[in-house]
């Protein structure tokens, strides 16, 4: 039985997940709501108005200009009638039109007459569209006006080779949110939480993911790209060159950014760590994979934090079959990998860049030299030979350096160090 809103207007946008909106209509009716539906022109290319008419038992609004439709005083009567509006799917185009305040079809003309605090939006689009700065900004503006977002969920896209945040949440989740409206089940989803499926589906928090207490929301909707962990450079199908990085520092940096409101993509080399909840994770193996993944994601990012321990060299030849041992000395020829940070730094348009310098001697001087040579905004210098710091340690002790001569020491758990690092970075983004 519906505890929450009784008169629900279901607005359907033009996306492949419009078919799931049929199920939303069915479930809302089943739980006792009066449902009316409005479809954009694009939505009608995916699903027939007749389907919604049959499911809701009421006429469907499809055309602002059709006087034969049961819109009495038109879209304003529909707006007055609705206690709550569900927009599913909320496509990139529809979000932009709602943000702009357009009123050129029955959906936008109705919604503009309803206060945004009564809108529940279920976004659905390809993950690259969701990651675009334009969509991020539209979401931020609509949220600041009081609109609530449910999802998107993470998963396979309609284009089956694509996966990531962008799928519309399931119809049952939307129906449940309406039933509990305006209870906390639908409490303002942070941009990071929008990346998650359902809370129950998330793995238990790992140490890097531990709740640190209240943090400032100073990265709200900022697109952050973090790299973490080692790379592996194959010699043959069963051997590789690598390093002892566990990825813990990078995972902590990603989780700390998420908890301040950022939309985080984490590119991770081979590590046993569970992916932090609410973060888009991209798995890579080699330095070349990492370079490609960074290239694919960096143009959308405001900040790139490179904690990854990238191999500087890889074997010149990768044997197709397992190499057999030989008598006597053997020689391995190595070639340089691409310096990923330096190449991003050379771009005309680049995000704020944060490097990590793993050093065993002359820590500060070597790190400052890298900061200047790679033209970074910050470098985090790490004495990997010290006890309680560096690879595989639960704790860390670092120096954060900037080109203006700034120098801040941070120590504690990797999560504490990550929070301290964002305290330095966040003010540079405003
Ligand atoms: N880095 C990178 N691409 C590489 C190597 C390193 O982007 N091929 C990044 C690392 O992720 C790190 C920073 O550059 O953020 C510094 O890495 P480090 O290996 O300490 O520096 P190098 O420039 O490789 O210097 P070194 O000669 O000490 O190895």
Tab-separated table of C-alpha atoms and ligand atoms in Angstrom:
chain	number	residue	atom	x	y	z
A	1	UNK	CA	0.000	0.000	0.000
A	2	UNK	CA	1.307	3.405	-0.937
A	3	UNK	CA	2.308	5.465	2.071
A	4	UNK	CA	3.693	8.382	0.082
A	5	UNK	CA	2.372	10.276	-2.913
A	6	UNK	CA	-0.950	9.272	-4.473
A	7	UNK	CA	-1.019	11.327	-7.678
A	8	UNK	CA	2.103	10.584	-9.656
A	9	UNK	CA	2.937	12.022	-13.056
A	10	UNK	CA	5.323	9.736	-14.926
A	11	UNK	CA	7.285	11.639	-17.589
A	12	UNK	CA	9.072	9.420	-20.069
A	13	UNK	CA	12.147	10.597	-21.999
A	14	UNK	CA	13.442	9.185	-25.250
A	15	UNK	CA	15.986	6.533	-24.397
A	16	UNK	CA	16.238	2.801	-24.756
A	17	UNK	CA	15.330	2.363	-21.089
A	18	UNK	CA	11.904	3.886	-21.817
A	19	UNK	CA	10.718	0.277	-21.890
A	20	UNK	CA	11.479	0.084	-18.160
A	21	UNK	CA	9.137	3.059	-17.606
A	22	UNK	CA	6.219	0.759	-18.563
A	23	UNK	CA	7.096	-1.379	-15.564
A	24	UNK	CA	7.356	1.745	-13.397
A	25	UNK	CA	3.778	2.670	-14.409
A	26	UNK	CA	2.564	-0.860	-13.673
A	27	UNK	CA	4.206	-0.999	-10.231
A	28	UNK	CA	2.960	2.462	-9.226
A	29	UNK	CA	-0.624	1.535	-10.123
A	30	UNK	CA	-0.201	-1.765	-8.296
A	31	UNK	CA	0.906	0.004	-5.118
A	32	UNK	CA	-2.170	2.221	-5.167
A	33	UNK	CA	-1.079	5.412	-6.928
A	34	UNK	CA	-3.114	7.314	-9.475
A	35	UNK	CA	-0.749	7.541	-12.406
A	36	UNK	CA	-0.792	9.834	-15.404
A	37	UNK	CA	1.858	9.647	-18.078
A	38	UNK	CA	3.441	12.206	-20.395
A	39	UNK	CA	5.796	11.186	-23.174
A	40	UNK	CA	8.279	13.267	-25.130
A	41	UNK	CA	8.256	12.879	-28.909
A	42	UNK	CA	11.495	10.904	-28.653
A	43	UNK	CA	9.983	8.587	-26.022
A	44	UNK	CA	7.186	7.748	-28.452
A	45	UNK	CA	9.821	6.433	-30.889
A	46	UNK	CA	10.709	3.793	-28.256
A	47	UNK	CA	7.355	2.943	-26.653
A	48	UNK	CA	3.757	3.490	-27.729
A	49	UNK	CA	1.519	5.869	-25.723
A	50	UNK	CA	-1.113	3.151	-25.867
A	51	UNK	CA	1.036	0.965	-23.603
A	52	UNK	CA	1.012	3.650	-20.903
A	53	UNK	CA	-2.679	4.307	-21.414
A	54	UNK	CA	-3.426	0.623	-20.850
A	55	UNK	CA	-1.164	0.413	-17.790
A	56	UNK	CA	-2.336	3.640	-16.126
A	57	UNK	CA	-5.956	3.448	-17.240
A	58	UNK	CA	-5.855	7.140	-18.176
A	59	UNK	CA	-5.213	9.214	-21.294
A	60	UNK	CA	-1.573	9.884	-22.012
A	61	UNK	CA	-0.210	13.365	-22.713
A	62	UNK	CA	1.876	13.338	-25.855
A	63	UNK	CA	1.242	16.617	-27.612
A	64	UNK	CA	1.023	20.162	-26.293
A	65	UNK	CA	-1.066	21.248	-29.271
A	66	UNK	CA	-3.567	18.425	-29.635
A	67	UNK	CA	-6.863	19.815	-28.349
A	68	UNK	CA	-8.480	16.394	-28.503
A	69	UNK	CA	-6.265	15.238	-25.661
A	70	UNK	CA	-7.766	15.271	-22.191
A	71	UNK	CA	-5.602	18.155	-21.056
A	72	UNK	CA	-8.518	20.522	-20.149
A	73	UNK	CA	-6.579	23.665	-19.240
A	74	UNK	CA	-3.668	21.845	-20.761
A	75	UNK	CA	-0.381	21.107	-19.187
A	76	UNK	CA	-1.050	23.451	-16.247
A	77	UNK	CA	-3.980	21.295	-15.102
A	78	UNK	CA	-1.694	18.284	-15.280
A	79	UNK	CA	0.942	20.157	-13.249
A	80	UNK	CA	-1.655	21.151	-10.635
A	81	UNK	CA	-2.893	17.573	-10.416
A	82	UNK	CA	0.530	15.976	-9.800
A	83	UNK	CA	1.820	15.596	-6.253
A	84	UNK	CA	5.046	14.054	-7.464
A	85	UNK	CA	6.743	13.739	-10.857
A	86	UNK	CA	8.912	10.811	-11.838
A	87	UNK	CA	11.102	11.403	-14.884
A	88	UNK	CA	12.245	8.035	-16.202
A	89	UNK	CA	14.371	7.835	-18.178
A	90	UNK	CA	15.812	11.320	-17.640
A	91	UNK	CA	17.967	11.501	-20.760
A	92	UNK	CA	20.920	13.863	-21.253
A	93	UNK	CA	18.776	15.927	-23.613
A	94	UNK	CA	15.844	16.123	-21.202
A	95	UNK	CA	18.142	17.133	-18.312
A	96	UNK	CA	19.557	19.950	-20.455
A	97	UNK	CA	16.080	21.132	-21.452
A	98	UNK	CA	14.846	21.064	-17.858
A	99	UNK	CA	17.918	22.932	-16.673
A	100	UNK	CA	17.370	25.561	-19.381
A	101	UNK	CA	13.677	25.919	-18.511
A	102	UNK	CA	12.416	25.102	-22.006
A	103	UNK	CA	8.687	24.514	-22.386
A	104	UNK	CA	8.356	23.401	-25.983
A	105	UNK	CA	6.669	20.034	-25.478
A	106	UNK	CA	4.142	18.560	-23.100
A	107	UNK	CA	6.773	17.149	-20.695
A	108	UNK	CA	8.869	20.294	-20.286
A	109	UNK	CA	5.833	22.628	-20.338
A	110	UNK	CA	4.284	20.603	-17.509
A	111	UNK	CA	7.437	20.235	-15.457
A	112	UNK	CA	8.265	23.940	-15.542
A	113	UNK	CA	4.973	24.524	-13.730
A	114	UNK	CA	5.904	22.111	-10.919
A	115	UNK	CA	8.460	23.011	-8.295
A	116	UNK	CA	11.697	20.965	-8.745
A	117	UNK	CA	11.527	19.713	-5.151
A	118	UNK	CA	8.715	17.439	-6.381
A	119	UNK	CA	10.800	15.972	-9.230
A	120	UNK	CA	12.362	12.540	-8.930
A	121	UNK	CA	14.748	12.023	-11.844
A	122	UNK	CA	16.089	8.625	-12.920
A	123	UNK	CA	18.905	9.419	-15.362
A	124	UNK	CA	19.806	6.986	-18.126
A	125	UNK	CA	22.444	7.431	-20.779
A	126	UNK	CA	25.699	6.026	-22.064
A	127	UNK	CA	28.446	6.241	-19.418
A	128	UNK	CA	30.492	8.645	-21.550
A	129	UNK	CA	27.539	10.997	-21.799
A	130	UNK	CA	27.006	10.759	-18.022
A	131	UNK	CA	30.691	11.625	-17.488
A	132	UNK	CA	30.525	14.717	-19.713
A	133	UNK	CA	31.002	18.108	-18.031
A	134	UNK	CA	27.755	19.372	-19.602
A	135	UNK	CA	25.657	16.626	-18.004
A	136	UNK	CA	27.498	16.997	-14.692
A	137	UNK	CA	26.736	20.702	-14.643
A	138	UNK	CA	23.077	20.194	-15.543
A	139	UNK	CA	22.703	17.628	-12.751
A	140	UNK	CA	24.357	19.982	-10.286
A	141	UNK	CA	22.073	22.892	-11.215
A	142	UNK	CA	18.903	20.797	-11.104
A	143	UNK	CA	19.929	19.386	-7.738
A	144	UNK	CA	20.612	22.877	-6.398
A	145	UNK	CA	17.024	23.763	-7.358
A	146	UNK	CA	15.754	20.896	-5.210
A	147	UNK	CA	15.331	18.084	-7.755
A	148	UNK	CA	16.190	14.618	-6.505
A	149	UNK	CA	18.118	12.010	-8.437
A	150	UNK	CA	17.845	8.258	-8.228
A	151	UNK	CA	20.776	6.523	-9.912
A	152	UNK	CA	22.106	6.006	-12.449
A	153	UNK	CA	23.209	2.471	-11.699
A	154	UNK	CA	26.466	0.921	-12.792
A	155	UNK	CA	26.314	-1.852	-15.359
A	156	UNK	CA	26.252	-2.913	-18.957
A	157	UNK	CA	24.926	-0.364	-21.433
A	158	UNK	CA	22.624	-0.973	-24.378
A	159	UNK	CA	25.806	-0.847	-26.501
A	160	UNK	CA	27.021	-4.083	-24.957
A	161	UNK	CA	30.717	-3.247	-25.206
A	162	UNK	CA	30.115	-0.315	-22.832
A	163	UNK	CA	29.742	-0.488	-19.069
A	164	UNK	CA	29.731	2.072	-16.291
A	165	UNK	CA	27.445	4.460	-14.484
A	166	UNK	CA	24.559	5.381	-16.764
A	167	UNK	CA	21.986	2.592	-16.614
A	168	UNK	CA	18.579	3.581	-15.357
A	169	UNK	CA	17.856	2.104	-11.931
A	170	UNK	CA	15.369	-0.753	-11.939
A	171	UNK	CA	11.637	-0.018	-11.986
A	172	UNK	CA	11.190	-1.587	-8.538
A	173	UNK	CA	13.719	0.870	-7.085
A	174	UNK	CA	11.796	3.813	-8.536
A	175	UNK	CA	8.470	2.459	-7.272
A	176	UNK	CA	10.000	1.947	-3.814
A	177	UNK	CA	11.311	5.515	-3.815
A	178	UNK	CA	7.833	6.837	-4.626
A	179	UNK	CA	6.287	4.679	-1.907
A	180	UNK	CA	8.633	6.113	0.719
A	181	UNK	CA	8.710	9.676	-0.609
A	182	UNK	CA	9.875	11.947	0.919
A	183	UNK	CA	11.496	9.581	3.425
A	184	UNK	CA	15.263	9.051	3.475
A	185	UNK	CA	15.063	6.068	1.074
A	186	UNK	CA	15.184	8.696	-1.576
A	187	UNK	CA	17.318	11.144	0.356
A	188	UNK	CA	19.491	13.318	-1.778
A	189	UNK	CA	21.826	10.952	-3.578
A	190	UNK	CA	25.343	12.307	-3.680
A	191	UNK	CA	26.948	12.199	-7.118
A	192	UNK	CA	29.125	9.415	-5.804
A	193	UNK	CA	26.148	7.474	-4.503
A	194	UNK	CA	24.614	7.837	-7.937
A	195	UNK	CA	27.320	5.532	-9.179
A	196	UNK	CA	26.218	2.746	-6.929
A	197	UNK	CA	23.579	0.143	-7.616
A	198	UNK	CA	21.778	-0.472	-4.363
A	199	UNK	CA	23.431	-0.063	-0.962
A	200	UNK	CA	22.950	-3.752	-0.228
A	201	UNK	CA	24.902	-4.674	-3.358
A	202	UNK	CA	28.022	-2.879	-2.195
A	203	UNK	CA	30.925	-4.830	-0.692
A	204	UNK	CA	31.847	-4.187	2.929
A	205	UNK	CA	34.025	-1.108	3.271
A	206	UNK	CA	37.745	-1.830	3.062
A	207	UNK	CA	40.233	0.050	5.292
A	208	UNK	CA	40.887	2.613	2.544
A	209	UNK	CA	37.151	3.126	2.419
A	210	UNK	CA	36.540	3.559	6.148
A	211	UNK	CA	34.192	6.348	7.156
A	212	UNK	CA	36.444	9.166	8.315
A	213	UNK	CA	33.825	11.292	10.053
A	214	UNK	CA	32.317	14.379	8.464
A	215	UNK	CA	34.342	15.913	5.637
A	216	UNK	CA	33.676	19.110	3.726
A	217	UNK	CA	31.570	18.668	0.556
A	218	UNK	CA	34.070	20.785	-1.347
A	219	UNK	CA	34.357	18.468	-4.360
A	220	UNK	CA	30.630	18.344	-5.152
A	221	UNK	CA	30.257	16.942	-8.707
A	222	UNK	CA	33.953	17.503	-9.512
A	223	UNK	CA	35.179	14.839	-11.947
A	224	UNK	CA	38.247	13.234	-10.397
A	225	UNK	CA	40.504	10.665	-12.090
A	226	UNK	CA	42.774	8.580	-9.859
A	227	UNK	CA	45.257	5.895	-10.909
A	228	UNK	CA	46.399	3.258	-8.441
A	229	UNK	CA	48.416	0.102	-8.005
A	230	UNK	CA	51.252	-1.433	-9.973
A	231	UNK	CA	51.541	-2.220	-13.650
A	232	UNK	CA	52.736	-5.548	-15.002
A	233	UNK	CA	55.014	-5.741	-18.030
A	234	UNK	CA	54.905	-9.191	-19.564
A	235	UNK	CA	58.036	-11.112	-20.549
A	236	UNK	CA	56.039	-14.096	-21.736
A	237	UNK	CA	52.577	-15.504	-20.930
A	238	UNK	CA	53.611	-16.494	-17.376
A	239	UNK	CA	56.212	-13.906	-16.284
A	240	UNK	CA	56.171	-10.184	-15.807
A	241	UNK	CA	58.102	-7.251	-14.329
A	242	UNK	CA	56.248	-5.343	-11.613
A	243	UNK	CA	56.640	-3.658	-8.211
A	244	UNK	CA	55.184	-4.137	-4.718
A	245	UNK	CA	52.500	-1.420	-4.934
A	246	UNK	CA	49.213	-2.622	-3.411
A	247	UNK	CA	47.063	0.272	-4.633
A	248	UNK	CA	46.017	1.174	-1.065
A	249	UNK	CA	47.111	4.808	-1.285
A	250	UNK	CA	45.252	5.380	-4.567
A	251	UNK	CA	42.104	3.639	-3.346
A	252	UNK	CA	42.158	5.842	-0.240
A	253	UNK	CA	42.594	8.973	-2.410
A	254	UNK	CA	39.622	7.895	-4.545
A	255	UNK	CA	37.380	7.113	-1.547
A	256	UNK	CA	38.302	10.406	0.145
A	257	UNK	CA	37.346	12.363	-3.003
A	258	UNK	CA	34.054	10.463	-3.251
A	259	UNK	CA	33.205	11.352	0.363
A	260	UNK	CA	33.647	15.046	-0.461
A	261	UNK	CA	31.108	14.772	-3.295
A	262	UNK	CA	33.384	14.079	-6.285
A	263	UNK	CA	32.475	11.814	-9.192
A	264	UNK	CA	35.457	9.522	-9.204
A	265	UNK	CA	36.918	7.221	-11.825
A	266	UNK	CA	39.630	4.943	-10.485
A	267	UNK	CA	41.992	3.236	-12.933
A	268	UNK	CA	43.581	0.350	-11.058
A	269	UNK	CA	46.387	-2.038	-11.836
A	270	UNK	CA	46.330	-5.598	-10.476
A	271	UNK	CA	45.389	-5.421	-6.781
A	272	UNK	CA	43.406	-7.545	-4.369
A	273	UNK	CA	41.524	-4.576	-2.932
A	274	UNK	CA	37.734	-4.521	-3.194
A	275	UNK	CA	36.544	-1.650	-5.364
A	276	UNK	CA	35.310	1.234	-3.224
A	277	UNK	CA	31.534	1.690	-3.384
A	278	UNK	CA	30.225	4.525	-5.501
A	279	UNK	CA	33.310	4.785	-7.690
A	280	UNK	CA	33.679	3.861	-11.348
A	281	UNK	CA	36.563	1.413	-11.591
A	282	UNK	CA	38.589	0.658	-14.723
A	283	UNK	CA	40.972	-2.302	-14.512
A	284	UNK	CA	44.273	-2.296	-16.378
A	285	UNK	CA	47.382	-4.486	-16.411
A	286	UNK	CA	50.282	-2.855	-18.260
A	287	UNK	CA	51.679	0.675	-18.471
A	288	UNK	CA	50.394	0.804	-22.029
A	289	UNK	CA	46.857	-0.112	-20.861
A	290	UNK	CA	47.130	2.585	-18.214
A	291	UNK	CA	48.212	5.188	-20.771
A	292	UNK	CA	45.200	4.302	-22.943
A	293	UNK	CA	42.756	4.367	-20.015
A	294	UNK	CA	44.065	7.743	-18.831
A	295	UNK	CA	43.794	9.061	-22.368
A	296	UNK	CA	40.154	7.905	-22.564
A	297	UNK	CA	39.121	9.548	-19.286
A	298	UNK	CA	41.378	12.537	-18.740
A	299	UNK	CA	39.658	15.112	-20.939
A	300	UNK	CA	36.531	15.017	-18.742
A	301	UNK	CA	38.511	15.232	-15.483
A	302	UNK	CA	39.207	18.356	-13.413
A	303	UNK	CA	41.948	16.583	-11.456
A	304	UNK	CA	44.263	13.667	-12.218
A	305	UNK	CA	45.967	12.061	-9.223
A	306	UNK	CA	48.612	9.570	-10.373
A	307	UNK	CA	49.363	7.314	-7.443
A	308	UNK	CA	49.989	4.363	-9.790
A	309	UNK	CA	53.457	2.862	-9.611
A	310	UNK	CA	53.960	2.814	-13.368
A	311	UNK	CA	56.763	0.671	-14.778
A	312	UNK	CA	59.310	2.930	-16.437
A	313	UNK	CA	60.480	0.098	-18.686
A	314	UNK	CA	58.981	-2.933	-20.337
A	315	UNK	CA	60.647	-5.893	-22.062
A	316	UNK	CA	61.389	-5.050	-25.681
A	317	UNK	CA	60.089	-8.464	-26.737
A	318	UNK	CA	57.132	-10.319	-25.246
A	319	UNK	CA	57.542	-14.003	-26.063
A	320	UNK	CA	54.372	-15.576	-27.385
A	321	UNK	CA	55.155	-18.853	-25.584
A	322	UNK	CA	56.708	-19.499	-22.185
A	323	UNK	CA	60.452	-18.798	-22.551
A	324	UNK	CA	62.735	-21.756	-21.771
A	325	UNK	CA	65.734	-21.232	-19.487
A	326	UNK	CA	69.154	-21.206	-21.062
A	327	UNK	CA	72.585	-21.998	-19.678
A	328	UNK	CA	74.744	-19.126	-18.518
A	329	UNK	CA	73.896	-15.424	-18.443
A	330	UNK	CA	70.857	-14.128	-20.196
A	331	UNK	CA	70.211	-10.588	-21.284
A	332	UNK	CA	66.884	-8.837	-21.164
A	333	UNK	CA	66.418	-5.734	-23.287
A	334	UNK	CA	64.089	-3.147	-21.831
A	335	UNK	CA	62.493	-0.168	-23.549
A	336	UNK	CA	60.991	2.921	-21.938
A	337	UNK	CA	57.262	3.178	-21.386
A	338	UNK	CA	55.441	6.416	-21.999
A	339	UNK	CA	55.599	8.938	-19.130
A	340	UNK	CA	51.849	9.315	-18.693
A	341	UNK	CA	51.909	12.316	-16.365
A	342	UNK	CA	54.389	14.181	-18.558
A	343	UNK	CA	52.233	13.573	-21.654
A	344	UNK	CA	49.054	14.817	-19.957
A	345	UNK	CA	51.019	17.794	-18.671
A	346	UNK	CA	52.068	18.671	-22.247
A	347	UNK	CA	48.440	18.996	-23.381
A	348	UNK	CA	47.123	22.461	-24.190
A	349	UNK	CA	44.109	21.846	-21.949
A	350	UNK	CA	44.920	19.735	-18.917
A	351	UNK	CA	43.416	18.986	-15.541
A	352	UNK	CA	45.093	19.861	-12.276
A	353	UNK	CA	47.905	17.320	-11.974
A	354	UNK	CA	49.070	15.559	-8.838
A	355	UNK	CA	52.033	13.178	-9.022
A	356	UNK	CA	53.484	10.790	-6.458
A	357	UNK	CA	57.231	10.384	-6.141
A	358	UNK	CA	58.473	7.163	-4.592
A	359	UNK	CA	62.027	7.866	-3.441
A	360	UNK	CA	64.651	6.091	-1.357
A	361	UNK	CA	67.120	9.012	-0.945
A	362	UNK	CA	67.183	12.814	-1.234
A	363	UNK	CA	63.420	12.572	-1.045
A	364	UNK	CA	62.480	16.250	-1.060
A	365	UNK	CA	65.054	17.359	-3.645
A	366	UNK	CA	64.251	14.505	-6.041
A	367	UNK	CA	60.509	15.064	-5.682
A	368	UNK	CA	60.816	18.816	-6.257
A	369	UNK	CA	62.858	18.143	-9.386
A	370	UNK	CA	60.030	15.860	-10.696
A	371	UNK	CA	57.400	18.448	-9.763
A	372	UNK	CA	59.138	21.064	-11.902
A	373	UNK	CA	60.208	18.740	-14.752
A	374	UNK	CA	56.716	17.302	-15.226
A	375	UNK	CA	55.090	20.733	-14.608
A	376	UNK	CA	52.757	19.368	-11.915
A	377	UNK	CA	50.486	21.289	-9.552
A	378	UNK	CA	51.440	19.068	-6.609
A	379	UNK	CA	53.807	16.227	-5.931
A	380	UNK	CA	53.456	13.870	-3.001
A	381	UNK	CA	56.909	12.702	-1.946
A	382	UNK	CA	57.120	9.363	-0.304
A	383	UNK	CA	60.209	7.827	1.325
A	384	UNK	CA	59.494	4.202	0.431
A	385	UNK	CA	62.503	2.972	2.418
A	386	UNK	CA	61.201	4.390	5.749
A	387	UNK	CA	59.364	2.159	8.244
A	388	UNK	CA	55.587	2.774	8.287
A	389	UNK	CA	55.546	4.388	4.855
A	390	UNK	CA	55.317	3.457	1.201
A	391	UNK	CA	54.506	0.187	-0.535
A	392	UNK	CA	52.285	-2.331	1.252
A	393	UNK	CA	52.247	-0.321	4.489
A	394	UNK	CA	48.926	0.502	6.189
A	395	UNK	CA	50.270	3.928	7.090
A	396	UNK	CA	52.136	6.581	5.211
A	397	UNK	CA	54.259	9.650	5.812
A	398	UNK	CA	54.528	12.084	2.937
A	399	UNK	CA	55.511	15.596	1.950
A	400	UNK	CA	53.155	17.529	-0.332
A	401	UNK	CA	55.080	20.033	-2.441
A	402	UNK	CA	53.812	22.666	-4.870
A	403	UNK	CA	55.647	24.838	-7.409
A	404	UNK	CA	55.275	27.988	-5.259
A	405	UNK	CA	57.481	26.387	-2.600
A	406	UNK	CA	54.583	25.081	-0.503
A	407	UNK	CA	55.521	22.172	1.753
A	408	UNK	CA	53.072	20.246	3.967
A	409	UNK	CA	53.865	17.097	5.931
A	410	UNK	CA	51.132	14.487	6.315
A	411	UNK	CA	51.192	11.226	8.229
A	412	UNK	CA	48.815	8.597	9.556
A	413	UNK	CA	46.637	5.965	7.920
A	414	UNK	CA	46.558	6.129	4.140
A	415	UNK	CA	42.998	7.410	4.417
A	416	UNK	CA	44.104	10.218	6.780
A	417	UNK	CA	46.885	11.140	4.367
A	418	UNK	CA	44.382	11.089	1.482
A	419	UNK	CA	42.035	13.448	3.358
A	420	UNK	CA	44.950	15.769	4.101
A	421	UNK	CA	45.942	15.725	0.445
A	422	UNK	CA	42.430	16.761	-0.662
A	423	UNK	CA	42.577	19.570	1.930
A	424	UNK	CA	45.475	20.893	-0.166
A	425	UNK	CA	43.998	20.216	-3.615
A	426	UNK	CA	40.327	21.253	-3.161
A	427	UNK	CA	40.964	25.009	-2.661
A	428	UNK	CA	42.798	25.109	-6.022
A	429	UNK	CA	39.637	23.948	-7.802
A	430	UNK	CA	37.268	26.674	-6.704
B	1	LIG	N1	54.524	8.207	-13.874
B	1	LIG	C1	53.844	8.211	-15.065
B	1	LIG	N2	54.300	7.466	-16.130
B	1	LIG	C2	55.414	6.728	-16.013
B	1	LIG	C3	56.134	6.738	-14.789
B	1	LIG	C4	55.667	7.481	-13.737
B	1	LIG	O1	52.826	8.885	-15.179
B	1	LIG	N3	55.828	6.003	-17.040
B	1	LIG	C5	54.015	9.015	-12.753
B	1	LIG	C6	53.773	8.236	-11.495
B	1	LIG	O2	52.455	7.724	-11.427
B	1	LIG	C7	54.023	9.262	-10.414
B	1	LIG	C8	55.034	10.196	-11.039
B	1	LIG	O3	54.992	9.958	-12.440
B	1	LIG	O4	52.871	10.022	-10.116
B	1	LIG	C9	56.427	10.003	-10.549
B	1	LIG	O5	56.783	8.652	-10.694
B	1	LIG	P1	58.263	8.127	-10.462
B	1	LIG	O6	58.383	6.752	-11.009
B	1	LIG	O7	58.665	8.342	-9.050
B	1	LIG	O8	59.026	9.159	-11.358
B	1	LIG	P2	59.862	9.028	-12.623
B	1	LIG	O9	59.624	10.228	-13.415
B	1	LIG	O10	59.608	7.734	-13.306
B	1	LIG	O11	61.337	9.116	-12.024
B	1	LIG	P3	62.411	8.002	-11.589
B	1	LIG	O12	63.542	8.293	-12.467
B	1	LIG	O13	62.667	8.284	-10.139
B	1	LIG	O14	61.795	6.644	-11.814
